[in-house]
XYZ file of C-alpha atoms in Angstrom:
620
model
C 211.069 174.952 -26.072
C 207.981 173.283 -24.830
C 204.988 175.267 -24.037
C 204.479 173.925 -20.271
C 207.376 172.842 -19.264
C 211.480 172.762 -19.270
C 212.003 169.915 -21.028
C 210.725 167.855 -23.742
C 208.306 165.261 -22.483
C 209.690 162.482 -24.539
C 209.293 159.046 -22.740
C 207.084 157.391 -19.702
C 209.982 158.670 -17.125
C 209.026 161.912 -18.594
C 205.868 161.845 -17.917
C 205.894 160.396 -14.529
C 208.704 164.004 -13.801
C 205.899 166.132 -15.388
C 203.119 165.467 -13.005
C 205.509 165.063 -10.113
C 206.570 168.246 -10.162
C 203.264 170.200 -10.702
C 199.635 169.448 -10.593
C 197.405 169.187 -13.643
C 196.010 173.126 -12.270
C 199.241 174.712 -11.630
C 200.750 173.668 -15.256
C 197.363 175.041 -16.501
C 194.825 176.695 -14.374
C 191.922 176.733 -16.542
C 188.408 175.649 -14.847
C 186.295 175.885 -18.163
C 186.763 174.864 -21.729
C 186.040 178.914 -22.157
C 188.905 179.812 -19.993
C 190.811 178.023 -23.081
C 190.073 180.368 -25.660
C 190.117 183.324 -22.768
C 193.599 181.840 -21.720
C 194.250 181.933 -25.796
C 192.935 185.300 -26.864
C 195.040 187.186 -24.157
C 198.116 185.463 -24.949
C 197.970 186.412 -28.861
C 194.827 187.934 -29.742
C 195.742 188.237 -33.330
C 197.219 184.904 -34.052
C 194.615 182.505 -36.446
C 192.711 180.208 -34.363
C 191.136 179.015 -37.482
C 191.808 178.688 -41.130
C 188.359 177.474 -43.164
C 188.876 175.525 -46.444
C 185.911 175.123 -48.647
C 187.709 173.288 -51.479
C 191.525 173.606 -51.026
C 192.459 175.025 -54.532
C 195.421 176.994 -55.050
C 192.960 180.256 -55.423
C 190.900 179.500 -52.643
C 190.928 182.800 -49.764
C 190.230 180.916 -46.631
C 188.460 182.577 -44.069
C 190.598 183.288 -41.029
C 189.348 183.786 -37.673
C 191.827 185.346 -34.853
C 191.847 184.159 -31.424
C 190.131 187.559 -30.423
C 187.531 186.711 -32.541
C 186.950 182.996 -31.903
C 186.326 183.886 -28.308
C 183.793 186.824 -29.301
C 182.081 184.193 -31.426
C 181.527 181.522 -28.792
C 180.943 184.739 -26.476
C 178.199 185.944 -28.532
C 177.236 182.051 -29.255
C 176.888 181.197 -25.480
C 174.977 184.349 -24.598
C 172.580 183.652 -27.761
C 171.753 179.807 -26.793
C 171.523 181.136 -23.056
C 168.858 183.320 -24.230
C 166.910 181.004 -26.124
C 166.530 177.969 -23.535
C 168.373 179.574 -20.231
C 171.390 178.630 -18.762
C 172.631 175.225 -18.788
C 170.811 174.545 -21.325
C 170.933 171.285 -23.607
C 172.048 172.408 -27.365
C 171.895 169.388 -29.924
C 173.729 170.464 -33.463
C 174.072 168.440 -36.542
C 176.084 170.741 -38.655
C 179.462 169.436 -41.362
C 182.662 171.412 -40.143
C 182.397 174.974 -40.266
C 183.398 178.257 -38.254
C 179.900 178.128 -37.383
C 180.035 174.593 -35.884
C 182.852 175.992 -33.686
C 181.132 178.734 -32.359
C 177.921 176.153 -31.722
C 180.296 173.518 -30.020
C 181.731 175.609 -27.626
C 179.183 178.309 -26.827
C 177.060 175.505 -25.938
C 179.597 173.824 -23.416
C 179.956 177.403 -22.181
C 176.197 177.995 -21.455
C 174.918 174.566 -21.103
C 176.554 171.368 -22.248
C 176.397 170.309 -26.366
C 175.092 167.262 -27.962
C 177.525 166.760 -31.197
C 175.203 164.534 -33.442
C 176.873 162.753 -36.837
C 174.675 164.960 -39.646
C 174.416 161.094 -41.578
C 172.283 159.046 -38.979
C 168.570 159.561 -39.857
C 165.967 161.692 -38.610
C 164.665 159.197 -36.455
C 168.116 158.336 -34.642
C 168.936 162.096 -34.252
C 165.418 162.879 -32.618
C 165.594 159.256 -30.076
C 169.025 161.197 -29.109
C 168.362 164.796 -28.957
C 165.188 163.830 -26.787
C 167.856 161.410 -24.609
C 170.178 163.744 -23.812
C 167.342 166.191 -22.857
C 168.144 169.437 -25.245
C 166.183 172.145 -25.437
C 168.108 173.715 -28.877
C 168.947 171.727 -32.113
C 171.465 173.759 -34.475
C 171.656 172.696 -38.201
C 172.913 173.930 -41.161
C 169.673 175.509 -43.747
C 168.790 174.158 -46.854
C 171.780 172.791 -49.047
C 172.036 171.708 -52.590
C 174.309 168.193 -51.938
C 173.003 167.865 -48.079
C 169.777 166.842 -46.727
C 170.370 168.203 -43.240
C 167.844 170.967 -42.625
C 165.420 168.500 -44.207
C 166.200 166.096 -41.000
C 166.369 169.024 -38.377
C 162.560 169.775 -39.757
C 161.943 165.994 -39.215
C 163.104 165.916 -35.773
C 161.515 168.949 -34.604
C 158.009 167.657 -36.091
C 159.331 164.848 -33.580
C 160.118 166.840 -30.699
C 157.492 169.854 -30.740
C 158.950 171.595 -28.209
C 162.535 171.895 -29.671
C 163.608 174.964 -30.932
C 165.325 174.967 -34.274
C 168.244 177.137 -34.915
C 169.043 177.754 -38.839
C 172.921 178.103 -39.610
C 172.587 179.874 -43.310
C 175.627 180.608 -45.358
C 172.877 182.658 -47.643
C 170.246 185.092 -47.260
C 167.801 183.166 -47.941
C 164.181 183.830 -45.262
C 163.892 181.477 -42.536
C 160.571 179.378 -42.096
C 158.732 180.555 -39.143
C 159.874 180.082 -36.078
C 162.792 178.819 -36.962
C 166.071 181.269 -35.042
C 168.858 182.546 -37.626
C 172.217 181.546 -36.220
C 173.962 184.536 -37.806
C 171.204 187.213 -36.642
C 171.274 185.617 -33.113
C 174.702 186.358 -32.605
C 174.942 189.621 -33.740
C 172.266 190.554 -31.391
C 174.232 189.281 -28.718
C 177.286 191.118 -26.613
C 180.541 189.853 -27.777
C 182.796 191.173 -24.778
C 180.841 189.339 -21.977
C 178.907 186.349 -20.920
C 175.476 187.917 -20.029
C 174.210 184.790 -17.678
C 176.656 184.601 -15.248
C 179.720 182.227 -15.143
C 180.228 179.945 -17.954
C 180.374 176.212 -16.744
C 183.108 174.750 -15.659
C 184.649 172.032 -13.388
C 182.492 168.863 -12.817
C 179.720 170.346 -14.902
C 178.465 168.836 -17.731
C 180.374 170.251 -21.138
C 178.659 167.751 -23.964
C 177.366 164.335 -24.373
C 179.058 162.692 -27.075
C 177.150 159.266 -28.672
C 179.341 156.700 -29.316
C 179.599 152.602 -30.307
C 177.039 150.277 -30.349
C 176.547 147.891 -33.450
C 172.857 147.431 -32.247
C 170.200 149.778 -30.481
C 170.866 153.187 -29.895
C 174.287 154.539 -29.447
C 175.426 155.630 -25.631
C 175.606 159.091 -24.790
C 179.385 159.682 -22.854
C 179.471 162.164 -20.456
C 182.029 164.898 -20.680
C 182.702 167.303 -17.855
C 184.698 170.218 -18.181
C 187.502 168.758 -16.288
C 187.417 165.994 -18.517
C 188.561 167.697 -21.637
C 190.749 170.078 -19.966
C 192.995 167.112 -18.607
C 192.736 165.155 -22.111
C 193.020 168.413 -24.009
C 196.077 169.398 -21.995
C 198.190 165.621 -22.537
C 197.809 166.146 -26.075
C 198.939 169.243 -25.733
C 202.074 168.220 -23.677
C 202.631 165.029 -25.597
C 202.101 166.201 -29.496
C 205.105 169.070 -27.979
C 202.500 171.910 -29.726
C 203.181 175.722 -29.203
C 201.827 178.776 -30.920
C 203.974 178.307 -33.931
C 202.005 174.933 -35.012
C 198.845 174.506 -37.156
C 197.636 171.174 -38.028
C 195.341 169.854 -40.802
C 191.937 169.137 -39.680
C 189.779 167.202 -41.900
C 187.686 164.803 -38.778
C 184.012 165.740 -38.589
C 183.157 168.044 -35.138
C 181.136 165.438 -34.103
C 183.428 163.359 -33.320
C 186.035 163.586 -30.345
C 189.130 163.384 -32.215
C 188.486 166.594 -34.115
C 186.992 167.753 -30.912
C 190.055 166.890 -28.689
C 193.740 165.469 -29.872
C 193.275 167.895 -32.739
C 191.108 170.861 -31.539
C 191.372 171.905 -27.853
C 194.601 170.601 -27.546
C 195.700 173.070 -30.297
C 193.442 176.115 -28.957
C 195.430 175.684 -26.231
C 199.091 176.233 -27.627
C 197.264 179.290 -29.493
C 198.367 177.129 -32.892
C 196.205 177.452 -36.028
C 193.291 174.503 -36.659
C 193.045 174.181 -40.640
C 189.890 172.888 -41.642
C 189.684 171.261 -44.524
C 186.568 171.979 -45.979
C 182.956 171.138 -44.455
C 183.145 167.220 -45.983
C 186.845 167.177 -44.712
C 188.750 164.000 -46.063
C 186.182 162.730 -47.719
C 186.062 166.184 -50.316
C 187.546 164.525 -53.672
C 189.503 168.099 -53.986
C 190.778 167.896 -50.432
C 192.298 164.544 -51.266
C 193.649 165.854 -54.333
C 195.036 169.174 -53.314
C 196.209 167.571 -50.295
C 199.885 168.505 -50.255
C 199.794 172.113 -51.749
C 197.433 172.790 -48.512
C 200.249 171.462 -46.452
C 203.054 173.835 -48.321
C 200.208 177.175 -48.803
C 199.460 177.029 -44.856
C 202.917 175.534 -43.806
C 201.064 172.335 -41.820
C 203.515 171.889 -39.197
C 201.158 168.442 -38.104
C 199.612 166.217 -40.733
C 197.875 163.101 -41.064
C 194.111 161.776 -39.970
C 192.607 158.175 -39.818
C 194.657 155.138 -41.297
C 192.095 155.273 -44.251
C 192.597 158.832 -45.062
C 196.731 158.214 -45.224
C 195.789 154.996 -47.618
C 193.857 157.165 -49.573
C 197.034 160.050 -49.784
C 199.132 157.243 -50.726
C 197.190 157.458 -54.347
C 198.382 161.421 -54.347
C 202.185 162.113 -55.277
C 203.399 164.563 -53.570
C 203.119 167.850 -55.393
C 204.749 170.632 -52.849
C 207.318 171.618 -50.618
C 206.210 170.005 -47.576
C 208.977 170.587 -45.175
C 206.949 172.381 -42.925
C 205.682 169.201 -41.432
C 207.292 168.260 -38.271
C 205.619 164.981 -38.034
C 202.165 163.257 -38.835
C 199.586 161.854 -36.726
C 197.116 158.777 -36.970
C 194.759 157.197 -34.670
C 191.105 156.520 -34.252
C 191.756 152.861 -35.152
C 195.003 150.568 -35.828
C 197.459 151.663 -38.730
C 198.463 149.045 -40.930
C 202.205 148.743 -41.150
C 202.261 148.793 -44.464
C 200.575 152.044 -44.895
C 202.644 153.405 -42.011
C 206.487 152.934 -43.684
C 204.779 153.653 -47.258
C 203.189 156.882 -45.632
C 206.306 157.745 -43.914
C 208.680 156.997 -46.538
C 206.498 159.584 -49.082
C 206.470 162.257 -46.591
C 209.777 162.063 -45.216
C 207.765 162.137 -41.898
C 207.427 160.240 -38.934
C 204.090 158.903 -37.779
C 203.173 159.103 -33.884
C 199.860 157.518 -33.299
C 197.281 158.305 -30.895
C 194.731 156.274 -28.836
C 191.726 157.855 -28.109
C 188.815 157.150 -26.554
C 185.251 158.894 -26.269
C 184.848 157.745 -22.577
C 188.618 159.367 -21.837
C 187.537 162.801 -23.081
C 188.967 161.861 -26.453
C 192.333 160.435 -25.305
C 194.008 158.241 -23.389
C 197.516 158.220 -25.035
C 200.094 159.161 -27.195
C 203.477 158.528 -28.958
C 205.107 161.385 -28.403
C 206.548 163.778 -30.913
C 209.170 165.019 -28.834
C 210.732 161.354 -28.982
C 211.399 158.388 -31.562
C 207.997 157.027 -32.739
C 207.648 153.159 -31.993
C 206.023 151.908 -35.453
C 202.780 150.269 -33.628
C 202.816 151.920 -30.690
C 200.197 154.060 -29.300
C 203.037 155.892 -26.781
C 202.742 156.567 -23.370
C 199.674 157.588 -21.005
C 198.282 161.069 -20.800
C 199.896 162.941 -17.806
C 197.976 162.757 -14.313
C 196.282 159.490 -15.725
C 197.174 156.178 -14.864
C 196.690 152.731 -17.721
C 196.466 149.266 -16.748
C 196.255 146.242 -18.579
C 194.864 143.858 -16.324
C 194.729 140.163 -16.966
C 191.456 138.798 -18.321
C 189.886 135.822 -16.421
C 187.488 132.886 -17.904
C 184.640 134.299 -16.724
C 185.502 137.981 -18.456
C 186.721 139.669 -14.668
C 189.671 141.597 -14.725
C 192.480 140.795 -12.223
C 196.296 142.234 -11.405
C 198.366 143.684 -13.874
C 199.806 142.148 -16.858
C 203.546 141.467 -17.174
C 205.002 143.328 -20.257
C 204.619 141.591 -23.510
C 201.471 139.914 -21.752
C 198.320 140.957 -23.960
C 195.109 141.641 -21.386
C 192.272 144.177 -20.742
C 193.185 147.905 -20.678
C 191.755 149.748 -18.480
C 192.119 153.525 -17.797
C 191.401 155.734 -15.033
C 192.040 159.833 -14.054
C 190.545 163.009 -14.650
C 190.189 161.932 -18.042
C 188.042 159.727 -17.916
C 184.093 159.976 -17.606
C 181.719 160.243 -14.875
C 179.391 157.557 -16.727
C 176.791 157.876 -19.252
C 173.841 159.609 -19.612
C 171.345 156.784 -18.894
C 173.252 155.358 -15.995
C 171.901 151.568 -16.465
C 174.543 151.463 -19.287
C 177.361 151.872 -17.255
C 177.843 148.553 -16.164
C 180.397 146.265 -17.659
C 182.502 149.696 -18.987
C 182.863 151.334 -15.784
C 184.261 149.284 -12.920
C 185.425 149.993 -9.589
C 187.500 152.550 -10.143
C 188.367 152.694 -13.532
C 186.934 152.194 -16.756
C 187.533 148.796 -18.514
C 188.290 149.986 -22.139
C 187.425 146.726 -23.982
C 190.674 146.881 -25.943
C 193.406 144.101 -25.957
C 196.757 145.508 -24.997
C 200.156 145.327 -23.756
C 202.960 147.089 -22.662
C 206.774 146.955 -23.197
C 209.071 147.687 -20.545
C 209.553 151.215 -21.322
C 206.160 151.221 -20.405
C 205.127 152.091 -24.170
C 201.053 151.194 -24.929
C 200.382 148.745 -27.597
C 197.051 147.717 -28.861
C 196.500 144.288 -30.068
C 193.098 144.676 -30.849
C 189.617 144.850 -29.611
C 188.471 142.007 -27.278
C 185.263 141.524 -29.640
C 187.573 141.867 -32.773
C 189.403 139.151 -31.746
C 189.203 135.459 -34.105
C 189.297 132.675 -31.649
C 189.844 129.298 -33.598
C 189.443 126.098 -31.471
C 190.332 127.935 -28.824
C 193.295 129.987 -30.101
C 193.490 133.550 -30.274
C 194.105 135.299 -33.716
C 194.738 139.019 -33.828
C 193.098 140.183 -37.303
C 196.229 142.342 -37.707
C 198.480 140.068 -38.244
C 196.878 138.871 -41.196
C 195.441 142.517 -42.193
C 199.075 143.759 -42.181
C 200.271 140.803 -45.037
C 198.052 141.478 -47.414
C 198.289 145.342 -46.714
C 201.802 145.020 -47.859
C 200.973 143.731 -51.141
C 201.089 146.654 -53.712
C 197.705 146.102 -55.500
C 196.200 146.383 -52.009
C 193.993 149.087 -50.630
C 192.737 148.057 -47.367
C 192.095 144.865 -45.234
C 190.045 144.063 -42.797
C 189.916 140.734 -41.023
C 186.912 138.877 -39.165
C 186.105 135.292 -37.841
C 183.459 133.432 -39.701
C 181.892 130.900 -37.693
C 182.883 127.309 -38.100
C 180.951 124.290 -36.419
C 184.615 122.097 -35.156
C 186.677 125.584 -34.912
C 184.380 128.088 -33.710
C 186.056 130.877 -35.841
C 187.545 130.454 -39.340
C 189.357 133.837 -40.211
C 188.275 135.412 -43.167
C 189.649 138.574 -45.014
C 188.176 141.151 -47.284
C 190.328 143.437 -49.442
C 189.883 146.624 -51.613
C 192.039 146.970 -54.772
C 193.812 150.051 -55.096
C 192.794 152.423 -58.103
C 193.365 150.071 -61.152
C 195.318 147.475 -59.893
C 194.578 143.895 -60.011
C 194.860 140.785 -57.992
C 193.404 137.281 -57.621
C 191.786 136.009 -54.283
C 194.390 133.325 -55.364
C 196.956 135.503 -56.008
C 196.387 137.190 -52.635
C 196.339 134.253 -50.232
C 199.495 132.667 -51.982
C 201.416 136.200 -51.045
C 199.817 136.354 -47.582
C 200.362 133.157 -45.932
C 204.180 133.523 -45.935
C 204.117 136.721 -44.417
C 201.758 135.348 -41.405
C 203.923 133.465 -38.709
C 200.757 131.227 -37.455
C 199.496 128.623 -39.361
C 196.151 128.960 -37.665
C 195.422 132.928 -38.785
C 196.292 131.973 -42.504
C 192.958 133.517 -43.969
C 190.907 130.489 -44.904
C 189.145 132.880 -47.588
C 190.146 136.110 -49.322
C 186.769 138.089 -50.405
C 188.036 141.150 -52.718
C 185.434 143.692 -52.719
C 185.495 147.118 -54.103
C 185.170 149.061 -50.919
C 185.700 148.040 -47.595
C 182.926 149.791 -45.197
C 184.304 152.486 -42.874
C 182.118 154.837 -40.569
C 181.672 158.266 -40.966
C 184.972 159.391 -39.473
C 186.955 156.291 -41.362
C 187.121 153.692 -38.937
C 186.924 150.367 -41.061
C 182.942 148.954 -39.794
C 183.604 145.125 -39.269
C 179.821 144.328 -37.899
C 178.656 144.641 -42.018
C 181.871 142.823 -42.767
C 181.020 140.112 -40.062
C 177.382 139.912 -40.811
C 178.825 139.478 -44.549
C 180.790 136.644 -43.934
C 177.868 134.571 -42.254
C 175.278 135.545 -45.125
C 177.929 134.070 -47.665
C 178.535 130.885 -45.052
C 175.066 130.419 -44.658
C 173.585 130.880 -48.184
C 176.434 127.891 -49.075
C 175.733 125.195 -46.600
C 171.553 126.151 -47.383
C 172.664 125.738 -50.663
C 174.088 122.507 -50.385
C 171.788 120.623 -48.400
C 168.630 121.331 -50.189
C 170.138 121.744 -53.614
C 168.717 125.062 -54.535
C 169.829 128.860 -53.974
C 165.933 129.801 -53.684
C 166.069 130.125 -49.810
C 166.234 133.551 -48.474
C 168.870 134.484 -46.359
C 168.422 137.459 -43.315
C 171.338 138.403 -41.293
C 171.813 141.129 -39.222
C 173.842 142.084 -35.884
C 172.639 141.377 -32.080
C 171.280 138.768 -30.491
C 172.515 137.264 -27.435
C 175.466 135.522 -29.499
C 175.864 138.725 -31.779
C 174.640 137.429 -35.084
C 171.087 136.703 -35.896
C 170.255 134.867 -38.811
C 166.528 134.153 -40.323
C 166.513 131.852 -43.022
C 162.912 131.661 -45.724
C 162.411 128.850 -47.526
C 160.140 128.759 -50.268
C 157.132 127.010 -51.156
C 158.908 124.499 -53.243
C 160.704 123.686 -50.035
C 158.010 123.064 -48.220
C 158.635 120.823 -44.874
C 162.454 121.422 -45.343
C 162.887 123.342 -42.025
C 164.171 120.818 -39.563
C 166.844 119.383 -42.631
C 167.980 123.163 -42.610
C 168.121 123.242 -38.819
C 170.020 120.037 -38.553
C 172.399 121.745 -40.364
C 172.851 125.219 -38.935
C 172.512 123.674 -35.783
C 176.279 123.936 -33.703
C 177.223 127.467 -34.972
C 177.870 129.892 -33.325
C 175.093 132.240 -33.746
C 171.804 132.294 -33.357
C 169.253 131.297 -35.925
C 165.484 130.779 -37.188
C 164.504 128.877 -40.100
C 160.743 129.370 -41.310
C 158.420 128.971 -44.094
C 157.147 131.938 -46.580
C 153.933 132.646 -46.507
């Protein structure tokens, strides 16, 4: 039986019966991200909120931690950071996934708001945000023999003099001075009770979250309370969880996904998080002892990113993995092919997710009460509301689409954000009354969510619109094939000429040749047939797997221009610069030589009518 309500909530029509009958508070009354673990810690103190990996072998003794004792940990957490800056408070952590990192994330939301920062930027980055988002606190794991993290928190706060510097120590190893021991703090601290007052909750501020940008700094997304209570709670609904589930965690806790879709939203059926190991999917041993994790902990919800399932696709499976109800993937599109390979391995169905950083982590799901749609990212959170709004010339958005019509989708509801931290950036993203998502979409007439892409991923050849996926999903299907990602390369009569890159699986081999001769069959328009096939041995993916097509774009004009350089002056020796922004997205600085000398305006001539911006000069 579903947790929160009578029925399974299977379909739109479901959804729409859901919120009718109730409000989002009277399904679930909580005002505070800590009335979730409160909420969760009365209801079965002694169930495992928590099971912590380090490496996943079959001897391994996770740590557990109870419900009872995850909310004495942020308890103690909350009343520690309160006592270090004061209440509401600004607490910064770059930390891999740990218990610790728990207790960090959401004592800080508790007492002030949290600033989840990826542990891989550099010490610059994390110091221009930490001083943006205005913390007082920065929390980061001590020194570590395979991380450099402490090494960057010591940067920062030589950065930011004023910061204080929190030292999360799995040894006991003496702390510089000044420096605050995470562990001592807490057990200094009462356990039982918040000692500052109330713990924040409604329209406060519960984190700032960084997200997207190819160039300049990131933006920090506002989260309120309210924000990741409603998104929290659909996933909840939607993924049908209940105290009997636990899911397998491997997304960094900087990142909303592990945050969200598969954190709160499982804190607040009381099911079990397993986290799989500090370095989650991307731990070697993980990978490997993938499926005898699954059948040790009895996984009732699997999956993670479409790269992580490629990468499981390389690892038979070793167990009894029957516990499994169904998988999960989302933070970008799943191939096809991985999808029926993954599916057909496990014996599972896949039910994707959509998620969003500016939606408190979600804005929809397929469900798992009903019959996954292979593509589709389900049906809208409940007490939300998604539009996808036709998309004009001159980039305003309009009515709504008809279904099957792709457009703009845009999102609005509890869910969603109140803006970003520096305000000036929420033009463009936040509209009148809703938030335009930047994502190409359309619906079916269930009223089932599918994405066709993002608007900037898009390949538009002389004037025709080519969604990368349909040629990323061909050569997916071939079996020496890892991954695929498709971009435009620029093309003086077409615009856009699309272009695809491809990783090899493990020891398999395949021809460019080879590759496009399998492909173009398999692609119904002529015009997306991949005018080059670039096999390289990894394709580049951010740190929680998302495939990175600015390098792969800024790729394809570096090869593109280095050719036509080439061939006009007869002679590789220029040196070719090309990086992301500029007002046309790409700029590209080209050095000629000394034994080019007076060449410039021959190279102009011919970069000239390109669609990018460019600069051609001579070296000094």
């Amino acid at each position: 039986m579903p947790l929160f309500s009578d029925y399974p909530v299977a379909t739109l029509e479901d959804v729409v019966r859901f919120e009718t009958e109730k409000t989002l508070e009277q399904r679930y009354d909580a005002r505070s991200v800590y009335d979730i673990f409160a909420k969760s810690a009365a209801r079965h103190p002694d169930r495992t909120a928590l099971t912590m990996l380090m490496t996943g072998a079959d001897d391994e003794t996770p740590r557990l931690v109870t419900y009872r004792q995850m909310l004495e940990g942020i308890t103690r957490a909350a009343n520690f950071f309160a006592s270090l800056g004061g209440p509401g408070a600004g607490i910064a952590y770059i930390l891999p996934s740990l218990v610790e990192t728990h207790f960090t994330l959401w004592g800080a939301e508790t007492a002030g708001y949290a600033v989840p920062l990826n542990f891989l930027l550099q010490a610059q980055n994390i110091a221009d945000l930490v001083r943006a988002s205005e913390a007082k606190i920065l929390v980061a794991l001590g020194p570590h023999p395979q991380l450099d993290i402490w090494e960057k928190a010591v940067a920062v706060g030589k950065l930011l003099p004023d910061l204080k510097l929190v030292q999360v120590s799995l040894t006991d190893a003496p702390r510089p001075d000044g420096v605050f021991g995470f562990g001592p703090g807490l057990k200094e601290q009462d356990g039982s009770a918040l000692t500052f007052g109330q713990a924040r909750s409604g329209e406060d501020v519960a984190a700032y979250f960084h997200t997207g940008g190819t160039t300049g700094l990131p933006k920090l997304v506002t989260h309120t309370h309210r924000n990741q209570i409603a998104a929290a709670f659909g996933g909840t609904v939607l993924q049908d969880l209940t105290e009997a589930d636990a899911i397998t965690n491997g997304l960094p806790l900087f990142h909303v996904a592990a945050t969200i879709s598969c954190g709160l939203s499982f804190f607040i059926a009381g099911a079990n998080v397993l986290v799989l190991s500090p370095a989650g999917m991307r731990n070697p041993s993980i990978v490997k002892n993938f499926w005898r994790i699954v059948e040790r902990y009895r996984a009732t919800v699997i999956g993670g990113v479409p790269t992580a399932l490629a990468a499981l696709l390389n690892v038979p499976v070793d167990a009894d993995i029957s516990s499994a109800r169904y998988s999960i993937s989302g933070a970008s599109l799943l191939p096809r092919a991985v999808a029926l390979a993954f599916q057909k391995m496990t014996g599972t169905t896949i039910h994707e997710i959509l998620g969003m950083t500016e939606t408190g982590g979600l804005v929809s799901i397929d469900p798992a009460a009903g019959e996954p749609v292979l593509g589709s990212v389900g049906v809208r959170l409940p007490y939300t509301k998604v539009v996808v709004r036709k998309l004009g010339a001159d980039g305003s958005l309009s009515e709504a689409c008809a279904p099957h019509e792709v457009g703009v989708m845009t999102i609005s509801g509890p869910n969603v954000t109140p803006g970003y931290k520096d305000a000036s950036q929420n033009s463009g993203a936040l509209r009148a009354g809703y938030l335009d998502s930047g994502d190409l979409a359309y619906t079916d007439e269930q009223g089932r969510l599918f994405v066709a892409g993002r608007s900037k991923d898009l390949i538009i050849r002389s004037g025709h619109n080519i969604d990368p996926v349909l040629i990323e999903d061909a050569l997916q299907s071939h079996p020496a094939v890892a991954l695929a990602a498709a971009v435009g390369q620029p093309d003086k009569y077409a615009g856009e000429l699309p272009v695809c890159y491809v990783a090899l699986k493990p020891g398999a081999q395949a021809t460019a040749d080879e590759l496009k001769a399998y492909a173009e069959p398999l692609i119904a328009e002529r015009p997306a047939w991949p005018k080059q096939i670039i096999v390289i041995d990894a394709i580049p993916t951010t740190s929680v797997g998302k495939i990175f097509k600015p390098q792969l774009r800024t790729d394809a004009v570096q090869r593109l221009v280095a050719q036509v350089v080439a061939e006009v002056m007869g002679s590789g020796a220029a040196v070719i610069d090309v990086v992301a922004g500029g007002k046309r997205g790409i700029d590209v600085t080209v050095t000629l030589p000394a034994v080019l000398a007076g060449q410039q305006a021959v190279v102009e001539k011919v970069l000239d009518g390109y669609l990018f911006d460019y600069k051609v000069q001579q070296a000094n």
